[in-house]
Amino acid sequence: MKRALAGFLCLGMILAGISGCGKESRETAASVDAAPAQMKTSQAAETAPEEKGAAVATEGPEEDPPLSLDERLAPEKGTHIAVVAKSTEGGYWKSMKKYMKEAVGYINEFYGLEGEDAVQVTFEGPDSETKVEEQINTIDAVLAENPSVLCLAAIDMNSCQAQIETARDNGIPVVFFDSRVKNGDGTIFCATDNQAAGAEAARQLCAAMGESGTAVVFADAAYSQAARGRVRGFRREIEAEHAGVTVKRIFAKENDEDTQKAIRRVLEKGRADGIFCTSQAMAEQVLSVLEDYPEDEIPLVGFDAGIQQIQAIREGREIGTILQDISHMARQTIQEALYAAMPGQNGQAIREEEEINVGYMWADGQNLADAEALGLLYD
């Protein structure tokens, strides 16, 4: 059964209409606090496998909700959740690893698992989001260890075809998070609604541009599924609602030096009246180049937020950024991986196909403190 779950983060600009693509909708309960000083993370009421009388864990702080676990459906002893991320470096991925390990710790505590019986999680990947071949080699090595389930954030949406087939042939469920691959149908996918997030970035940037001029998108490489979704949402929003703005897309090259040359060409030829960057790494590169052009006051919208972006927002050099609910994504991915690894009736997995959209938030100089309190500024 294909289902969808949507989580939302709300403050100032409430992002509406985020939803999954499934035929049926999982029960959701958005948590919204009207008091700016005490905003809560948006959270969905994640449902346990569909059995009556399921016991659901409910303890824990509201802003850091625990997993929804069924005490009658214990994981197999020694379950190994193998995570292969786009990278192991950078604040985003280090936070993902942290939250995933916390989720596994909660699982073991909930089920009383210790030692060799405990659920284990490994977190691997290349040191850069551009190293496609290295990620593929890592997946091969991980699958050779025969994990209980593979969680994968794919760098290249056209890659990993053979690895996904190998996993399927060996009965290893695959849970995609952050970014999936083209043949990822029939699997679980947990990520931000990137098209909706891209549309929100377009609305914010067009307003800052006075609804006229050329908006340049500096995106991660064209083979990134997440980046393409953000670009698509950005472009469609402008084409539909902002007639005075045109869009120019520039995808990243294979290395930082080539990308910075492309940024400089755009700035030197005066071709940008506003800029949208689809990732933290891209925003940081644009901000670094803009330091050499202090006379150019070009509105900039980023994605995610590390130290450099946070400082730029505070100084007015970046008008704001789209923040992903990384803790929700991490915990939901681990929970779905746990259930995907559990054999249900006739040996079929309890979870086989599902799409889960987690929340995001627009953050600018007015609400950075709230974003920090939610743990969304991860550097």
Short mmCIF file of C-alpha atoms in Angstrom, two decimals:
data_model
loop_
_atom_site.label_atom_id
_atom_site.label_comp_id
_atom_site.label_asym_id
_atom_site.label_seq_id
_atom_site.Cartn_x
_atom_site.Cartn_y
_atom_site.Cartn_z
CA MET A 1 0.00 0.00 0.00
CA LYS A 2 1.29 3.41 -0.90
CA ARG A 3 0.76 6.10 1.68
CA ALA A 4 1.98 9.59 2.37
CA LEU A 5 2.81 11.51 5.50
CA ALA A 6 3.45 15.23 5.66
CA GLY A 7 5.18 17.17 8.42
CA PHE A 8 5.21 20.94 8.65
CA LEU A 9 7.22 23.63 10.39
CA CYS A 10 5.28 26.84 10.87
CA LEU A 11 6.33 30.39 11.72
CA GLY A 12 5.55 33.58 9.83
CA MET A 13 5.14 32.11 6.38
CA ILE A 14 3.15 28.91 6.89
CA LEU A 15 3.90 26.46 4.16
CA ALA A 16 0.68 24.90 3.01
CA GLY A 17 -0.14 22.08 0.71
CA ILE A 18 2.86 19.84 1.34
CA SER A 19 1.71 16.29 0.73
CA GLY A 20 2.89 12.93 -0.43
CA CYS A 21 2.08 11.18 -3.68
CA GLY A 22 0.32 8.09 -2.36
CA LYS A 23 -3.25 7.03 -3.02
CA GLU A 24 -4.04 6.92 0.67
CA SER A 25 -2.99 9.41 3.30
CA ARG A 26 -1.52 8.43 6.63
CA GLU A 27 -2.99 10.19 9.66
CA THR A 28 -1.20 13.46 10.36
CA ALA A 29 -1.25 15.92 13.21
CA ALA A 30 0.67 19.14 12.63
CA SER A 31 1.92 20.74 15.82
CA VAL A 32 1.65 24.52 15.70
CA ASP A 33 2.29 26.96 18.50
CA ALA A 34 1.15 30.51 17.86
CA ALA A 35 3.61 31.98 20.38
CA PRO A 36 6.79 32.91 18.47
CA ALA A 37 8.96 32.38 21.54
CA GLN A 38 7.89 28.77 21.86
CA MET A 39 7.53 27.33 18.41
CA LYS A 40 7.43 23.55 18.20
CA THR A 41 8.73 21.26 15.52
CA SER A 42 6.02 20.21 13.17
CA GLN A 43 5.42 16.58 13.68
CA ALA A 44 3.18 13.96 12.18
CA ALA A 45 1.46 11.35 14.25
CA GLU A 46 3.45 8.52 12.75
CA THR A 47 1.28 5.45 12.83
CA ALA A 48 2.63 2.06 13.74
CA PRO A 49 1.81 -0.93 11.51
CA GLU A 50 -1.92 -1.14 11.00
CA GLU A 51 -2.98 -3.43 13.81
CA LYS A 52 -5.63 -2.63 16.36
CA GLY A 53 -4.49 -1.98 19.87
CA ALA A 54 -0.96 -1.01 18.94
CA ALA A 55 0.94 0.41 21.88
CA VAL A 56 2.56 3.67 20.87
CA ALA A 57 5.39 5.35 22.74
CA THR A 58 4.44 8.88 23.71
CA GLU A 59 7.06 10.04 26.21
CA GLY A 60 9.63 12.70 25.43
CA PRO A 61 9.73 16.47 24.92
CA GLU A 62 7.25 17.90 22.44
CA GLU A 63 9.90 19.54 20.34
CA ASP A 64 11.80 16.27 20.01
CA PRO A 65 9.09 13.61 19.60
CA PRO A 66 9.95 9.93 20.10
CA LEU A 67 9.26 7.28 17.52
CA SER A 68 5.93 5.52 17.21
CA LEU A 69 6.70 1.90 18.03
CA ASP A 70 4.49 -1.16 18.46
CA GLU A 71 5.66 -3.17 21.47
CA ARG A 72 4.17 -6.36 19.98
CA LEU A 73 6.30 -6.13 16.84
CA ALA A 74 9.82 -6.42 18.20
CA PRO A 75 12.72 -6.23 15.73
CA GLU A 76 14.81 -9.29 15.08
CA LYS A 77 17.78 -9.56 17.39
CA GLY A 78 20.88 -7.92 16.01
CA THR A 79 19.06 -6.01 13.27
CA HIS A 80 21.62 -4.05 11.25
CA ILE A 81 20.46 -0.77 9.68
CA ALA A 82 23.11 0.26 7.15
CA VAL A 83 23.01 3.92 6.14
CA VAL A 84 24.87 5.20 3.09
CA ALA A 85 24.63 8.98 2.84
CA LYS A 86 25.72 11.41 0.14
CA SER A 87 28.55 12.42 2.44
CA THR A 88 29.79 12.00 5.99
CA GLU A 89 31.09 15.58 6.08
CA GLY A 90 29.26 18.87 6.62
CA GLY A 91 26.81 19.94 9.28
CA TYR A 92 23.76 18.50 7.52
CA TRP A 93 25.10 14.95 7.31
CA LYS A 94 26.74 14.99 10.72
CA SER A 95 23.40 16.02 12.21
CA MET A 96 21.66 13.29 10.23
CA LYS A 97 24.04 10.73 11.71
CA LYS A 98 23.52 12.09 15.22
CA TYR A 99 19.72 11.95 15.02
CA MET A 100 19.74 8.49 13.46
CA LYS A 101 21.92 7.12 16.24
CA GLU A 102 19.61 8.72 18.81
CA ALA A 103 16.65 7.02 17.14
CA VAL A 104 18.33 3.62 17.31
CA GLY A 105 19.18 4.24 20.95
CA TYR A 106 15.52 4.93 21.65
CA ILE A 107 14.50 1.74 19.81
CA ASN A 108 16.84 -0.38 21.90
CA GLU A 109 15.60 1.23 25.10
CA PHE A 110 11.96 0.77 24.11
CA TYR A 111 12.40 -2.93 23.31
CA GLY A 112 14.96 -3.61 26.04
CA LEU A 113 17.65 -4.73 23.59
CA GLU A 114 21.29 -4.87 24.66
CA GLY A 115 24.61 -6.22 23.47
CA GLU A 116 24.45 -8.48 20.42
CA ASP A 117 20.66 -8.38 20.48
CA ALA A 118 20.54 -4.59 20.06
CA VAL A 119 19.66 -2.86 16.80
CA GLN A 120 22.83 -1.53 15.22
CA VAL A 121 23.23 1.38 12.80
CA THR A 122 26.24 2.13 10.62
CA PHE A 123 26.63 5.43 8.77
CA GLU A 124 28.95 5.58 5.76
CA GLY A 125 29.51 7.59 2.60
CA PRO A 126 32.11 9.61 0.70
CA ASP A 127 33.59 12.84 2.03
CA SER A 128 31.95 14.90 -0.72
CA GLU A 129 28.54 14.93 -2.38
CA THR A 130 30.18 14.92 -5.81
CA LYS A 131 31.87 11.49 -5.49
CA VAL A 132 29.34 9.24 -7.20
CA GLU A 133 31.68 6.32 -7.87
CA GLU A 134 32.94 6.33 -4.30
CA GLN A 135 29.38 6.16 -3.02
CA ILE A 136 28.61 3.23 -5.33
CA ASN A 137 31.70 1.39 -4.08
CA THR A 138 30.58 2.04 -0.50
CA ILE A 139 27.13 0.59 -1.24
CA ASP A 140 28.76 -2.53 -2.73
CA ALA A 141 30.86 -2.99 0.40
CA VAL A 142 27.86 -2.46 2.68
CA LEU A 143 25.68 -4.95 0.78
CA ALA A 144 28.46 -7.54 1.01
CA GLU A 145 27.94 -7.43 4.79
CA ASN A 146 24.29 -8.49 4.28
CA PRO A 147 22.61 -5.84 6.44
CA SER A 148 19.00 -6.18 7.53
CA VAL A 149 18.04 -3.03 5.62
CA LEU A 150 19.79 -0.36 3.52
CA CYS A 151 19.04 3.35 3.95
CA LEU A 152 20.35 5.31 0.98
CA ALA A 153 20.61 9.00 0.06
CA ALA A 154 21.75 8.79 -3.55
CA ILE A 155 24.10 11.41 -4.98
CA ASP A 156 23.17 10.58 -8.58
CA MET A 157 19.54 9.72 -9.34
CA ASN A 158 20.73 7.76 -12.38
CA SER A 159 23.14 5.62 -10.36
CA CYS A 160 22.91 2.58 -8.10
CA GLN A 161 20.72 0.54 -10.44
CA ALA A 162 22.79 -2.62 -10.05
CA GLN A 163 23.12 -2.10 -6.30
CA ILE A 164 19.35 -1.75 -5.82
CA GLU A 165 18.81 -4.95 -7.79
CA THR A 166 21.45 -6.73 -5.71
CA ALA A 167 19.67 -5.66 -2.54
CA ARG A 168 16.32 -6.87 -3.85
CA ASP A 169 17.76 -10.19 -5.00
CA ASN A 170 19.16 -10.76 -1.51
CA GLY A 171 16.00 -9.76 0.33
CA ILE A 172 17.47 -6.52 1.70
CA PRO A 173 14.81 -3.78 1.90
CA VAL A 174 15.83 -0.32 0.69
CA VAL A 175 14.70 2.93 2.32
CA PHE A 176 15.60 6.12 0.46
CA PHE A 177 16.01 9.38 2.34
CA ASP A 178 16.86 12.91 1.20
CA SER A 179 17.23 11.81 -2.46
CA ARG A 180 16.14 8.72 -4.36
CA VAL A 181 17.03 7.13 -7.70
CA LYS A 182 14.97 6.74 -10.85
CA ASN A 183 14.18 3.08 -10.23
CA GLY A 184 13.21 3.74 -6.64
CA ASP A 185 9.52 2.95 -7.14
CA GLY A 186 8.13 0.33 -4.83
CA THR A 187 10.37 1.41 -1.97
CA ILE A 188 10.09 3.73 1.02
CA PHE A 189 11.17 7.35 0.55
CA CYS A 190 11.49 9.95 3.31
CA ALA A 191 12.44 13.50 2.33
CA THR A 192 11.54 17.15 2.14
CA ASP A 193 8.94 18.09 -0.46
CA ASN A 194 11.61 19.74 -2.57
CA GLN A 195 9.27 21.13 -5.20
CA ALA A 196 7.15 22.85 -2.54
CA ALA A 197 10.31 24.16 -0.86
CA GLY A 198 11.60 25.47 -4.18
CA ALA A 199 8.29 27.26 -4.76
CA GLU A 200 8.56 28.93 -1.35
CA ALA A 201 12.10 30.08 -2.19
CA ALA A 202 10.74 31.60 -5.41
CA ARG A 203 8.03 33.53 -3.59
CA GLN A 204 10.51 34.96 -1.11
CA LEU A 205 13.09 35.89 -3.75
CA CYS A 206 10.59 37.46 -6.15
CA ALA A 207 9.26 39.64 -3.34
CA ALA A 208 12.80 40.79 -2.55
CA MET A 209 13.39 41.51 -6.27
CA GLY A 210 10.30 43.68 -6.51
CA GLU A 211 8.71 41.10 -8.83
CA SER A 212 10.97 41.96 -11.77
CA GLY A 213 14.32 40.97 -13.24
CA THR A 214 16.30 37.76 -13.71
CA ALA A 215 16.49 35.14 -10.98
CA VAL A 216 19.55 32.92 -11.31
CA VAL A 217 19.47 29.45 -9.75
CA PHE A 218 22.82 27.98 -8.74
CA ALA A 219 22.01 24.31 -8.30
CA ASP A 220 23.83 21.19 -7.35
CA ALA A 221 24.79 18.91 -10.23
CA ALA A 222 21.95 18.08 -12.61
CA TYR A 223 22.03 14.43 -11.55
CA SER A 224 20.88 15.27 -8.00
CA GLN A 225 17.22 14.32 -7.56
CA ALA A 226 16.77 16.74 -4.65
CA ALA A 227 18.32 19.66 -6.53
CA ARG A 228 16.21 19.00 -9.61
CA GLY A 229 13.06 19.00 -7.50
CA ARG A 230 13.98 22.33 -5.91
CA VAL A 231 14.76 23.88 -9.29
CA ARG A 232 11.51 22.54 -10.78
CA GLY A 233 9.41 23.95 -7.94
CA PHE A 234 11.21 27.29 -8.13
CA ARG A 235 10.77 27.60 -11.89
CA ARG A 236 7.13 26.52 -11.95
CA GLU A 237 6.17 28.99 -9.22
CA ILE A 238 7.75 31.88 -11.11
CA GLU A 239 6.27 30.87 -14.46
CA ALA A 240 2.80 30.60 -12.94
CA GLU A 241 2.71 33.54 -10.51
CA HIS A 242 5.52 36.02 -11.20
CA ALA A 243 5.26 37.31 -14.77
CA GLY A 244 7.91 40.00 -14.30
CA VAL A 245 10.65 37.54 -13.35
CA THR A 246 12.62 35.23 -15.64
CA VAL A 247 14.70 32.24 -14.52
CA LYS A 248 18.19 31.20 -15.52
CA ARG A 249 19.49 27.86 -14.25
CA ILE A 250 23.14 27.06 -13.74
CA PHE A 251 24.08 23.62 -12.48
CA ALA A 252 27.28 22.99 -10.57
CA LYS A 253 30.33 21.63 -12.32
CA GLU A 254 32.44 18.73 -11.19
CA ASN A 255 34.59 20.81 -8.85
CA ASP A 256 34.38 23.96 -6.73
CA GLU A 257 36.79 25.93 -8.93
CA ASP A 258 34.62 25.54 -12.04
CA THR A 259 31.49 26.40 -10.06
CA GLN A 260 33.05 29.61 -8.72
CA LYS A 261 34.09 30.60 -12.24
CA ALA A 262 30.47 30.22 -13.35
CA ILE A 263 29.29 32.37 -10.43
CA ARG A 264 31.82 35.08 -11.28
CA ARG A 265 30.78 35.14 -14.94
CA VAL A 266 27.16 35.76 -13.95
CA LEU A 267 28.09 38.54 -11.53
CA GLU A 268 30.56 40.27 -13.86
CA LYS A 269 28.05 40.36 -16.71
CA GLY A 270 25.29 41.71 -14.47
CA ARG A 271 22.93 38.88 -15.31
CA ALA A 272 21.45 38.34 -11.87
CA ASP A 273 18.85 40.44 -10.09
CA GLY A 274 18.31 37.70 -7.52
CA ILE A 275 19.96 34.37 -6.67
CA PHE A 276 18.62 31.07 -5.32
CA CYS A 277 21.04 28.38 -4.14
CA THR A 278 19.72 24.83 -3.80
CA SER A 279 22.06 23.67 -1.04
CA GLN A 280 24.23 24.81 1.83
CA ALA A 281 27.41 24.10 -0.12
CA MET A 282 26.21 26.12 -3.11
CA ALA A 283 25.07 29.04 -0.93
CA GLU A 284 28.45 29.11 0.80
CA GLN A 285 30.26 29.26 -2.53
CA VAL A 286 28.08 32.11 -3.79
CA LEU A 287 28.52 34.02 -0.53
CA SER A 288 32.29 33.60 -0.76
CA VAL A 289 32.38 34.95 -4.32
CA LEU A 290 30.04 37.84 -3.45
CA GLU A 291 32.63 39.07 -0.94
CA ASP A 292 34.67 40.20 -3.96
CA TYR A 293 31.71 42.20 -5.28
CA PRO A 294 30.66 44.36 -2.31
CA GLU A 295 28.93 46.86 -4.59
CA ASP A 296 26.48 44.19 -5.82
CA GLU A 297 23.49 44.09 -3.49
CA ILE A 298 21.79 41.05 -4.98
CA PRO A 299 19.04 39.34 -2.95
CA LEU A 300 20.11 35.79 -2.11
CA VAL A 301 17.97 32.88 -0.91
CA GLY A 302 19.69 29.76 0.36
CA PHE A 303 18.84 26.22 1.39
CA ASP A 304 19.75 24.65 4.73
CA ALA A 305 21.97 26.65 7.05
CA GLY A 306 25.52 26.44 8.28
CA ILE A 307 27.59 29.06 10.10
CA GLN A 308 28.38 31.06 6.96
CA GLN A 309 24.73 31.35 5.91
CA ILE A 310 23.54 32.17 9.42
CA GLN A 311 26.04 35.02 9.67
CA ALA A 312 25.09 36.26 6.21
CA ILE A 313 21.41 36.36 7.18
CA ARG A 314 22.22 38.30 10.33
CA GLU A 315 24.26 40.79 8.32
CA GLY A 316 21.63 41.12 5.59
CA ARG A 317 23.78 39.56 2.84
CA GLU A 318 21.33 36.65 2.54
CA ILE A 319 17.64 37.43 2.89
CA GLY A 320 16.78 33.97 4.19
CA THR A 321 16.95 30.23 3.69
CA ILE A 322 14.79 27.12 3.51
CA LEU A 323 15.43 24.85 6.51
CA GLN A 324 14.68 21.16 6.40
CA ASP A 325 13.32 19.28 9.40
CA ILE A 326 16.40 17.11 9.56
CA SER A 327 15.61 15.46 12.90
CA HIS A 328 12.19 14.37 11.62
CA MET A 329 13.74 12.99 8.44
CA ALA A 330 16.40 11.07 10.34
CA ARG A 331 14.07 9.55 12.90
CA GLN A 332 11.37 8.72 10.38
CA THR A 333 13.92 7.05 8.10
CA ILE A 334 15.16 4.85 10.94
CA GLN A 335 11.64 3.96 12.01
CA GLU A 336 10.63 3.00 8.47
CA ALA A 337 13.86 1.02 8.10
CA LEU A 338 13.07 -0.86 11.29
CA TYR A 339 9.62 -1.84 10.06
CA ALA A 340 10.89 -2.64 6.55
CA ALA A 341 13.29 -5.14 8.11
CA MET A 342 10.54 -6.83 10.13
CA PRO A 343 8.95 -9.86 8.46
CA GLY A 344 5.17 -9.70 8.56
CA GLN A 345 2.62 -12.21 7.35
CA ASN A 346 3.92 -14.75 4.82
CA GLY A 347 7.38 -13.28 5.20
CA GLN A 348 6.39 -9.98 3.59
CA ALA A 349 7.78 -6.80 5.09
CA ILE A 350 5.43 -4.73 7.21
CA ARG A 351 6.46 -1.64 5.24
CA GLU A 352 7.12 -2.07 1.52
CA GLU A 353 6.08 1.11 -0.28
CA GLU A 354 5.57 4.52 1.20
CA GLU A 355 6.37 8.19 0.59
CA ILE A 356 6.87 10.49 3.57
CA ASN A 357 7.29 14.24 3.25
CA VAL A 358 8.88 15.93 6.24
CA GLY A 359 8.58 19.60 7.14
CA TYR A 360 10.55 22.66 6.18
CA MET A 361 10.63 26.27 7.32
CA TRP A 362 11.45 29.66 5.86
CA ALA A 363 14.00 31.38 8.12
CA ASP A 364 15.21 34.95 7.92
CA GLY A 365 16.52 37.61 10.26
CA GLN A 366 13.22 37.72 12.13
CA ASN A 367 13.08 34.10 13.29
CA LEU A 368 16.59 32.67 13.38
CA ALA A 369 16.33 32.28 17.16
CA ASP A 370 13.26 30.10 16.74
CA ALA A 371 15.02 28.00 14.12
CA GLU A 372 17.98 27.57 16.45
CA ALA A 373 15.71 26.52 19.30
CA LEU A 374 14.27 23.83 17.03
CA GLY A 375 17.73 22.48 16.25
CA LEU A 376 17.46 23.39 12.56
CA LEU A 377 20.74 25.34 12.46
CA TYR A 378 23.03 22.41 12.57
CA ASP A 379 26.56 23.82 12.15
#
